[in-house]
Amino acid sequence: IAAMMASSYNAKEEDGHHSSGSSHGGAGAVKSKKPDNTAFKQQRLPAWQPILTAGTVLPAFFVIGLIFIPIGIGLYVTSNNIKEFEIDYTGAEVSSPCFNCAKNFSWNSTTSCNCSVPFTLEQPFESNVFMYYGLSNFYQNHRRYVKSRDDSQLNGDRSSLKNPSKECEPYRTSDGLPIAPCGAIANSLFNDTLELYYIHSNGSSTAIPLVKKGIAWWTDKHVKFRNPGGSNNNLTAAFQGTTKPVNWRKPVYELDPSDSDNNGFINEDFIVWMRTAALPTFRKLYRIIQKKPNMTPTLPSGKYLLEVTYNYPVHSFDGRKRMILSTISWMGGKNPFLGIAYITVGSVCFFLGVVLLIIHHKYDNRNNSADIPN
Amino acid sequence: MLRRRLNRLLGGDERRVDSRTIYVGHRPCPATEAFIPPKFCDNRIVSSKYTVWNFLPKNLFEQFRRIANFYFLIIFLVQVIVDTPTSPVTSGLPLFFVITVTAIKQGYEDWLRHKADNEVNKYLVTVLENGQKIRTESEKIKVGDVVEVKEDETFPCDLILLQSSRDDDTCFVTTASLDGESNHKTHYTVPDTEKDLESLNATIECEQPQPDLYKFVGRMHIYKKDQEPAVRSLGPENLLLKGATLKNTQKICGVAVYTGMETKMALNYQGKSQKRSAVEKSINAFLLVYLCILVSKALVCTTLKYVWQSEPGQDEPWYNQKTQREKDTNLYLKMFTDFLSFMVLFNFIIPVSMYVTVEMQKFLGSFFITWDKDFFDPEIQEGALVNTSDLNEELGQVEYVFTDKTGTLTQNNMEFIECCIDGFQYKYRDAGSELDGFCVTDGPVSKLQQKAGREKEELFLRALCLCHTVQVKESPGPGQGQADGLMDQVDGLGLGGEVLRPEEQRGFIASSPDEVALVKGAMRYGFTFLGLESKNMKILNRNNDVEMYELLHVLNFDPVRRRMSVIVRSKSGDTLLFCKGADSSIFPRVRPEEVDRIRMHVERNATEGYRTLCVAYKQLSAEEYAQADAGLREARLALQDREEKLMAVYNQVETGMSLIGATAVEDRLQEEAAETMEALQGAGMKVWVLTGDKMETAKSTCYACRLFQRNTELLELTVRTLEDGGRKREERLHELLLDYHKKAVQDAPPVKAGVTRSWSTANQDYGFIIDGATLSMVLNSSHDSNSSRYKSLFLQICQNCTAVLCCRMAPLQKAQIVKMVKNSKGGPITLSIGDGANDVSMILEAHVGIGIKGKEGRQAVRNSDYAIPKLKHLKKLLLAHGHLYYVRIAHLVQYFFYKNLCFILPQFLYQFFCGYSQQPLYDAAYLTMYNICFTSMPILAYSLLEQHICIEVLLDNATLYREIAKNAMLRWRPFFYWTVLGVFHGLLFFFGVRYLFSNPALQDNGQVFGNWSYGTIVFTVLVFTVTLKLALDTRHWTWINHFVIWGSLAFYVFFSFFWGGIIWPFLRQQRLYFVFANMLSSVSAWLVIILLILLSLLPDILLVVFRKPRGPNARQKPVESSMGGPQSPRSSARPLLMRTFSDESNTVI
């Protein structure tokens, strides 16, 4: 910015001849009401007086243009190189493999409904592949929903565990017992299970290993969310006297019985869900497919099968469920917006610079010629 | 009798009879059937507003009458009652702070008023009661009390003079603090009252109190034993007004007729009302606009919410059930509370903090006026005083300046400058420079370095010594000299460095300060007036001989004749008539061949602003004198048409004189008065002089101040011009008004209001003169239809004149004029400046009242908004301080609305994406801190320190003041610009981040961001953009600006880290935990932040490019060429501080 401004430094000197006499006189025996002759009080603080002129702004336009356009191109290319595959498995259409599961959904059913969605990857996915689930028309940012949680309960506070915050209403207690974790967010935890199978050309399928760690913010996992009872491994005991959220099939201490570091409140799927999305259409990180040590792509092109354990109803609010596979670059997931925006702004600046230069040049000439007869 | 008493108690109307009866000394009078002590108000002056008891309710009521305070109160209550997205503390705390601070400030101010009132009310006075002198407090004086006042005391209430210690039953008073006339006025005792006041048995019947200082009608019935009651008429010459000071009289006794709030002074005093600046009115207008925006936003959201909810599955999806209470609530009630919730969510658009900041800016900003050392006057050892900080910016908006004359424009200190004897000019330079202290500076070329004959000189000086009504005040001891105000005034300000000889320490008392100056002038040249002793005037001449002249007649001065004469008889037996007067009245009465030589001098002196008088004399033969003497005696005794008869004799006697010379007396202007007036006019202000003084005096002051110039055509509308035509006044007035209107308004080419005479030299300049009597005819015309017509004619004429002079004004009339202009079309901003109590009402009436810390007491200063030691300080106060304050506060206001618009707009837009659920976009901490911490300091520093043009340039180029005239920066256009800018920024912030979040996986580890990250990114862009926008507007970067601007941004970053870095135990939700840090770890977030900030500032940078041609130099050019007149060398030599557009471009391209 400094380069954009023509500056002239104007250090106003205090007029010394005035000050010396008065200020010393004032300090003397007679207390004079004469105002102090300080630069501040006399509004004479030395000041830098920048003036934005066409002359300084014009090069700035060119500089912005020259910087932004390459950045934008870089961003655009990067975004385009990211591979992304998205498949809707809501089962809203009759043709959809999950149609039956969606149609016959009931909260009370004890058996889970499974459906398999086949899909084909045209291009191989290199490097780590991130598997997201996406929901549409799901208002995680609704105020009533956003505030319906108790962070101190989730932080392992024992008194909040037994006496959840009022914000959790109407998911605060169930049958007289406090709900852990309480609130609408926790209650609506996404509980579809997604599994991915690679269909070999011979028809056999191999399960693709899905890593369920590293999907939540590190600070959330290690600081913000804590199980009650500290490092005590017996979660069942720690959660005694509480009940599971009404829509859950199993209590919180059974979210991942196989891994005590991913169970209870510090279950990463749970933590990811608890970070409420900004918009009604959102995606959340579900699993990570680690790249293979050898040179083979993480997900070679070919046929795949998505095995869904269909537990999560979205039909009632016209929602959609998606599974997204994406690679990631340094700028995150695929999003051409930034690249386009940078290119546009850079071009506009450059263009403006050119236009202004022409206008300015003409104006300047006219100005000079007008000055002469004066 | 009972009924009468009842009437008195009950009927307000009954008491509104036209007269009141006063029993002198409360003694019952034989003639009245019963003595009923009438009830009048006591002598207490009340200017305070509150008492201890009503302070809290009254003050709160007044504060909540302000639209903003009321609005915040409502918002606060809504937050308390309804379940809203933000806590009541966010708006309650600032509101409480504002209310408390204002209440404390107002309470303190009222306490000061109480103190001032008490000072007046508890002042000890002497009351005569049953022959005894009783010292009592001033407030206890009742109507009918006989009060004794000593020399140099002010009268505690309006008194009828009964007794004076002077032999001739007169007393002298000075009414300087009432009407600005500092000369001594003579008042008379009621004739035939007995010397013994105890036995005086009398009633006074007089009119009910009215504010006109110069009118009083009454009757006094004196009852003597065994005699018919005598009736004496009472006039203004018998009435001593509260506030006037007794002079040159040891003591007087008088009976109180009007007391307390009914005295003429109090009636001329107007209550101090809360003044609101134009900026505040603009703020209120903008506030209404934003209120409309707010309400419509809330309405839109509420409507859309219910439209949205009506779709199946949206209102209550399975994952987001309502609580039981929500389900039970009535639909309409729910709609209403939803509406209120939206209001609360968006209420930040009208921030309380703006009021806090504006108040702080005004309060702190006003210190710069008090601190300014240019306002420091070494003479009184004081600087400027700020009584109210509410009007700082109004100083930059003044269109009309109403100034008092005496003590404001002039020092009210006449000084003899030069004289012209027989066509030779004598200028007093230095007593020692030449023989006799005379020095011939110039004269007719042919007679260069010549002097008039000695005889002529002496004749002239004798004339000066004799032709006056000056009295010599008995010289007190030398030590006491300082105590004598008048003497002090005359001598102390004589020629600098002159050592006063003891005999010069002589006090002169005269009804006109000019006469004193003339006598003093003669004294310098060796002729000293020693005094009047039993009709003999004694003069000490150059040879230190005493000459005696018998004073035969004084032909008094009157404003119609405009001259006065004396007839004296010298020792040698010659009868001489000396006459002095205005040139126009003398020249026709002398031999024409003498005139030409002197006229040149007189005219030159007049244009220099001196008050000129011509002196003529005539030797009367014995017959002539006998005839004149007889005529005068006869006329004096005439009972009918005495005035006219006297006039006739005067005119007859004062003919065929020979002109001996002319004098020039300077009513010394205040330092730099003319320069100041010129600067004000250059700045587009119209200057009106409102004075209680005589027209001639005031006119010459106007010339001296260059308000009137040589080519200015004067339009006069005074009693004299009205009587010229010999027709009815009313008709003549009508005719003149139409005539002047035609001249000044219709024939004048349509000139824009802002253009000064310097540009319109080709046009005729007009100056308008009106006096009090005529003004009241214009304003209170008998025909109602005419009245408004006259008024508008009058206003139109005045507005087309470069300067207007109103003389012979009563204090209330001054206020009337101010009010009339104030309420005229366009509501121009008025400023009144004065130094005496007579200016108080106009100071209070004008938008801005300036008091001068003059010699006439402190009333003006107390009632003013700003007080400055000298008139010359007005220039800097308006042109520099006023201009800067206006620019600062205008920017402050616009910026505040802007920054809150782009703060709240994303939050509004977010409602479309969160199901209209009142979900805040930003965290509560950000919502609260935004206006308090993150963006408040830079704008406060800006609004205190900004100098978009530096002070020197502002002072040198008065025309710069016009660029901000008529509230230029707070009109709808700039407001619209700022609003559009705010909307643009808001849209950009929100949708920029919205498109970024179309894929919320923004980190290189694939993790996603939630809604709080969304809000934080928007908020970060917002804080940076808003602060950098201010940085772009800042033209004066002191270290403080650097500190607060970069400091605020650093603080924001630091705070965000800190706030997100800890699990706060007192928070219910850890919404922002590590959100900010995570945001910074995302490259995309960085990129979008930079992009959005840059894109937001682009329009401003573009505008700068297009706007630039009006650089400071470009602005200076027309000014310098237009100034035309003598340029101060400083301005041209001063190095230019800024580079121009063309300079700059040449270097780059």
XYZ file of C-alpha atoms in Angstrom, chain B residues 7-454:
448
model
C -59.416 36.998 42.104
C -55.876 37.704 42.910
C -55.354 34.197 44.073
C -57.275 32.433 41.379
C -57.425 34.392 38.239
C -54.319 34.571 36.196
C -56.309 36.814 33.902
C -57.256 39.165 36.609
C -53.649 39.835 37.333
C -53.051 40.602 33.740
C -54.314 44.076 34.213
C -52.192 46.612 32.403
C -50.737 48.186 35.478
C -49.435 47.355 38.882
C -49.601 49.453 41.969
C -46.640 49.672 44.250
C -46.692 51.048 47.757
C -43.419 52.764 48.361
C -41.851 51.335 51.480
C -44.991 49.208 51.968
C -46.703 52.097 53.630
C -50.455 52.150 53.338
C -51.774 55.209 51.692
C -54.687 57.233 52.903
C -56.414 57.347 49.577
C -56.830 53.652 49.093
C -59.560 52.080 51.032
C -57.514 49.177 52.274
C -53.932 48.192 52.051
C -53.533 44.893 50.392
C -49.972 43.823 49.996
C -49.941 42.769 46.394
C -48.164 39.617 45.456
C -45.249 39.952 43.087
C -42.554 37.497 42.344
C -39.506 37.622 44.525
C -36.149 38.844 43.434
C -34.717 35.440 42.709
C -33.067 34.724 39.393
C -33.430 31.133 38.333
C -31.478 29.845 35.400
C -31.006 26.285 36.569
C -33.023 23.451 35.097
C -33.173 20.779 37.761
C -33.528 20.466 41.487
C -32.169 17.634 43.536
C -35.559 15.973 43.525
C -36.602 16.163 39.941
C -33.150 15.589 38.483
C -33.369 11.865 37.960
C -36.835 11.587 36.419
C -36.568 14.800 34.442
C -33.128 14.046 33.139
C -34.001 10.480 32.222
C -37.116 11.674 30.503
C -35.169 14.194 28.515
C -32.534 11.685 27.569
C -34.995 9.077 26.424
C -36.725 11.668 24.327
C -33.742 11.381 22.046
C -34.742 9.001 19.345
C -31.541 7.004 19.584
C -31.656 6.462 23.323
C -35.252 5.425 23.154
C -34.510 2.979 20.404
C -31.724 1.362 22.367
C -33.914 1.142 25.402
C -36.503 -0.713 23.370
C -33.889 -3.064 21.938
C -32.559 -3.702 25.401
C -36.020 -4.505 26.753
C -36.704 -6.811 23.838
C -33.507 -8.660 24.537
C -34.442 -9.028 28.156
C -37.947 -10.264 27.460
C -37.732 -12.260 24.262
C -35.436 -15.173 23.509
C -32.999 -13.470 21.208
C -29.800 -14.558 19.517
C -27.697 -12.035 21.405
C -27.423 -11.291 25.067
C -29.020 -8.176 26.580
C -25.633 -7.162 27.923
C -24.405 -6.361 24.431
C -26.744 -3.427 24.141
C -27.556 -2.753 27.791
C -24.058 -1.950 28.916
C -23.255 0.697 26.319
C -26.671 2.267 26.812
C -26.193 2.442 30.543
C -22.785 3.968 29.996
C -24.106 6.644 27.652
C -27.011 7.552 29.881
C -24.857 7.782 32.982
C -22.171 9.867 31.405
C -24.687 12.277 29.944
C -26.555 12.547 33.228
C -23.381 13.290 35.140
C -22.376 15.906 32.621
C -25.746 17.608 32.694
C -25.945 17.413 36.441
C -22.591 19.076 36.759
C -23.585 21.827 34.370
C -26.750 22.468 36.313
C -24.825 22.553 39.549
C -22.690 25.301 38.045
C -25.838 27.200 37.132
C -27.134 26.822 40.670
C -23.896 28.235 41.921
C -24.062 31.196 39.569
C -27.675 31.853 40.548
C -26.784 31.760 44.193
C -23.982 34.189 43.660
C -26.467 36.683 42.290
C -29.297 35.858 44.663
C -27.251 35.889 47.846
C -25.530 39.152 47.029
C -25.918 41.522 49.983
C -27.859 44.709 49.440
C -29.048 47.483 51.708
C -32.760 47.936 52.174
C -34.257 50.842 54.044
C -36.964 49.707 56.323
C -38.606 52.077 58.758
C -35.632 54.338 58.641
C -33.143 51.629 59.327
C -30.645 50.250 56.939
C -30.856 46.533 56.792
C -28.339 44.381 54.962
C -30.132 41.565 53.320
C -29.733 39.137 50.483
C -30.631 40.304 47.050
C -33.240 37.598 46.544
C -35.253 38.922 49.478
C -36.022 42.262 47.919
C -39.735 42.707 47.466
C -41.542 45.065 45.194
C -41.994 48.274 47.156
C -38.779 47.977 49.108
C -36.593 51.025 49.169
C -33.114 49.959 48.198
C -29.910 51.841 48.630
C -27.155 51.389 46.063
C -23.643 52.707 46.295
C -21.269 53.798 43.607
C -20.049 51.089 41.246
C -22.624 48.642 42.496
C -25.100 47.138 40.113
C -28.775 47.584 40.753
C -30.287 44.428 42.213
C -33.687 44.979 40.598
C -35.500 47.624 38.584
C -35.764 50.730 40.729
C -37.510 54.053 40.507
C -34.954 56.636 41.536
C -36.170 58.527 44.598
C -33.099 60.128 45.982
C -29.572 60.753 44.874
C -26.548 61.924 46.746
C -25.823 64.372 43.970
C -27.015 67.907 44.373
C -28.816 68.120 41.110
C -31.107 65.156 41.780
C -29.480 63.105 39.094
C -27.357 60.053 39.005
C -25.168 58.502 36.399
C -25.398 54.934 35.364
C -23.739 52.871 32.767
C -25.770 50.254 31.015
C -22.823 48.613 29.328
C -23.866 45.183 30.377
C -27.421 45.727 29.212
C -27.236 47.386 25.848
C -23.547 47.789 25.284
C -23.431 51.536 25.666
C -20.623 52.250 27.987
C -21.163 55.962 28.270
C -22.721 57.478 31.340
C -26.398 58.117 31.225
C -28.126 60.576 33.421
C -31.212 59.525 35.338
C -33.418 61.816 37.341
C -35.153 61.508 40.624
C -38.872 61.850 40.692
C -39.490 65.535 41.055
C -40.832 66.835 44.323
C -40.193 63.757 46.364
C -39.244 64.672 49.823
C -35.738 64.417 51.009
C -36.890 62.374 53.912
C -37.762 59.012 52.513
C -39.238 57.759 55.763
C -42.056 60.140 55.583
C -42.644 59.672 51.908
C -46.067 58.310 51.408
C -46.640 57.381 47.835
C -47.885 54.796 45.456
C -46.543 54.047 42.045
C -48.735 52.901 39.283
C -46.859 51.474 36.381
C -47.248 49.114 33.486
C -46.720 45.421 33.797
C -43.203 44.256 33.100
C -42.176 44.329 29.482
C -38.820 43.657 27.920
C -38.234 46.920 26.081
C -35.348 48.560 27.866
C -36.154 52.044 26.672
C -39.814 52.180 27.517
C -41.407 52.780 30.822
C -44.639 54.483 31.666
C -45.807 55.111 35.176
C -47.337 57.535 37.601
C -46.457 58.335 41.122
C -49.039 59.557 43.575
C -47.519 61.450 46.450
C -49.680 61.886 49.467
C -48.920 64.698 51.781
C -50.773 65.575 54.858
C -53.570 67.972 54.283
C -52.860 68.228 50.628
C -54.277 66.951 47.449
C -52.214 63.994 46.287
C -49.625 65.133 43.790
C -49.221 63.139 40.616
C -45.878 62.895 38.905
C -45.368 61.092 35.671
C -42.571 58.569 35.459
C -40.577 57.742 32.390
C -37.542 55.679 31.496
C -35.360 58.466 32.838
C -36.568 57.630 36.328
C -36.073 53.912 36.042
C -32.810 52.273 37.003
C -32.495 48.869 35.444
C -31.215 45.770 37.080
C -27.798 45.016 35.703
C -26.836 48.630 35.178
C -24.087 50.086 37.320
C -24.166 53.276 39.336
C -21.376 55.613 38.396
C -20.022 58.855 39.698
C -22.730 59.103 42.308
C -22.068 58.184 45.884
C -25.340 56.504 46.560
C -28.921 56.515 45.534
C -32.163 55.243 46.947
C -34.863 53.798 44.856
C -38.000 51.800 45.187
C -38.180 48.383 43.626
C -40.831 48.127 40.932
C -39.884 44.985 39.080
C -38.058 42.141 40.735
C -36.501 38.841 39.893
C -37.639 37.255 36.690
C -39.802 40.295 35.956
C -36.975 42.746 35.638
C -36.259 44.033 32.196
C -32.944 42.280 32.194
C -34.485 38.931 33.040
C -37.193 39.431 30.461
C -34.497 40.031 27.912
C -32.775 36.888 28.989
C -33.867 33.770 27.270
C -33.604 30.408 28.819
C -30.716 28.383 27.609
C -32.173 25.721 25.486
C -30.437 22.622 24.279
C -28.788 23.395 21.018
C -28.614 20.699 18.422
C -26.120 20.846 15.672
C -26.977 20.306 12.042
C -24.859 17.208 12.119
C -27.009 15.783 14.830
C -30.069 16.433 12.729
C -28.401 14.632 9.861
C -27.562 11.759 12.142
C -31.172 11.539 13.153
C -32.276 11.552 9.541
C -29.816 8.800 8.681
C -30.904 6.974 11.738
C -34.441 6.953 10.442
C -33.272 5.597 7.108
C -31.370 2.842 8.840
C -34.276 2.196 11.108
C -36.381 1.675 8.013
C -33.743 -0.619 6.567
C -33.659 -2.486 9.833
C -37.397 -2.866 10.096
C -37.722 -3.916 6.493
C -34.936 -6.428 6.906
C -36.663 -7.875 9.924
C -40.005 -7.884 8.109
C -38.546 -9.582 5.044
C -36.903 -12.213 7.186
C -39.998 -12.860 9.257
C -42.193 -13.155 6.195
C -39.776 -15.429 4.395
C -39.372 -17.513 7.487
C -43.027 -18.350 7.591
C -43.210 -18.846 3.849
C -40.293 -21.239 4.118
C -41.716 -23.035 7.073
C -45.007 -23.611 5.345
C -43.277 -26.092 3.046
C -43.628 -29.563 4.419
C -40.764 -30.879 6.451
C -38.989 -27.573 6.803
C -40.483 -26.227 9.970
C -39.665 -29.122 12.206
C -37.559 -31.844 10.610
C -36.940 -34.931 12.693
C -33.432 -33.844 13.530
C -34.447 -30.494 14.889
C -37.556 -30.774 17.015
C -39.032 -27.823 18.815
C -39.285 -27.653 22.545
C -42.632 -28.051 24.180
C -42.805 -24.366 24.954
C -42.194 -23.392 21.378
C -44.914 -25.725 20.239
C -47.376 -24.241 22.664
C -46.778 -20.646 21.705
C -49.464 -18.894 19.750
C -48.553 -18.499 16.094
C -49.017 -14.754 15.983
C -47.101 -14.227 19.158
C -44.355 -16.347 17.688
C -44.335 -14.247 14.550
C -44.041 -11.139 16.640
C -41.208 -12.465 18.750
C -39.496 -13.675 15.612
C -39.770 -10.187 14.236
C -38.297 -8.776 17.416
C -35.546 -11.345 17.354
C -34.590 -10.307 13.859
C -34.627 -6.712 14.995
C -32.223 -7.557 17.760
C -30.048 -9.581 15.454
C -29.735 -6.715 13.018
C -29.831 -3.897 15.552
C -26.078 -3.472 15.329
C -26.759 -1.567 12.157
C -27.566 1.381 14.442
C -24.827 1.094 16.966
C -24.946 2.589 20.407
C -21.245 2.896 20.087
C -21.660 5.562 17.446
C -23.260 7.802 20.005
C -20.547 7.009 22.478
C -17.910 7.734 19.878
C -19.583 10.911 18.716
C -19.873 12.127 22.295
C -16.297 11.215 22.976
C -15.115 12.835 19.795
C -16.925 16.018 20.680
C -15.784 16.037 24.250
C -12.155 15.207 23.554
C -12.091 17.240 20.368
C -13.143 20.366 22.190
C -9.935 20.221 24.183
C -8.070 21.239 21.090
C -9.865 24.565 21.286
C -8.930 25.073 24.904
C -5.412 23.947 24.258
C -4.833 26.143 21.273
C -2.184 28.606 22.227
C -3.235 30.932 19.430
C -6.341 31.615 21.481
C -4.321 32.573 24.477
C -4.472 36.198 25.323
C -1.557 37.382 27.400
C -3.522 40.389 28.604
C -6.135 38.433 30.515
C -3.979 35.346 30.857
C -6.681 33.130 29.517
C -7.336 31.030 26.508
C -10.501 29.906 24.844
C -13.281 28.307 26.820
C -15.619 25.607 25.638
C -18.941 25.571 27.384
C -20.575 22.977 25.238
C -18.835 20.483 23.077
C -21.993 19.604 21.189
C -21.479 22.258 18.583
C -17.865 21.852 17.518
C -18.788 20.882 13.996
C -21.335 23.668 13.733
C -18.395 26.033 13.739
C -17.635 24.763 10.291
C -21.121 25.417 8.982
C -21.723 29.039 9.838
C -23.482 31.081 7.177
C -24.498 34.169 9.104
C -22.400 35.912 11.676
C -24.138 38.336 13.983
C -21.719 40.460 15.814
C -22.078 42.983 18.501
C -20.178 46.179 17.955
C -19.139 47.619 21.252
C -16.442 45.568 22.826
C -16.568 43.004 20.073
C -15.663 44.753 16.871
C -14.341 47.759 18.689
C -12.537 48.149 21.918
C -14.933 50.938 22.817
C -12.006 53.157 23.337
C -11.985 56.359 21.373
C -8.705 57.819 20.432
C -7.930 61.103 18.865
C -6.018 60.331 15.706
C -5.578 63.491 13.746
C -7.098 66.783 12.971
C -7.144 69.145 10.129
C -6.864 72.793 10.774
C -7.611 75.126 7.972
C -6.833 72.461 5.456
C -3.571 71.302 6.966
C -3.423 67.924 8.384
C -1.983 67.415 11.811
C -1.220 63.969 12.928
C -0.193 63.322 16.429
C 2.880 61.245 16.467
C 4.999 61.621 19.467
C 5.109 64.298 22.017
C 8.807 64.824 21.617
C 9.238 64.564 17.905
C 8.418 68.102 17.089
C 7.675 71.259 18.829
C 4.297 71.236 20.516
C 3.745 67.674 19.551
C 2.388 68.729 16.250
C 3.477 67.257 13.059
C 2.311 68.035 9.632
C 2.163 64.876 7.666
C 0.602 65.970 4.493
C -1.523 68.652 3.080
C -2.277 70.273 -0.179
C 0.752 69.770 -2.332
C 1.330 73.423 -2.832
C 1.543 74.034 0.851
C 3.710 71.128 1.683
C 5.328 71.239 5.045
C 3.379 74.253 5.972
C 1.328 74.779 8.976
C -1.727 76.731 9.609
C -1.315 79.947 11.399
C -0.778 79.706 15.078
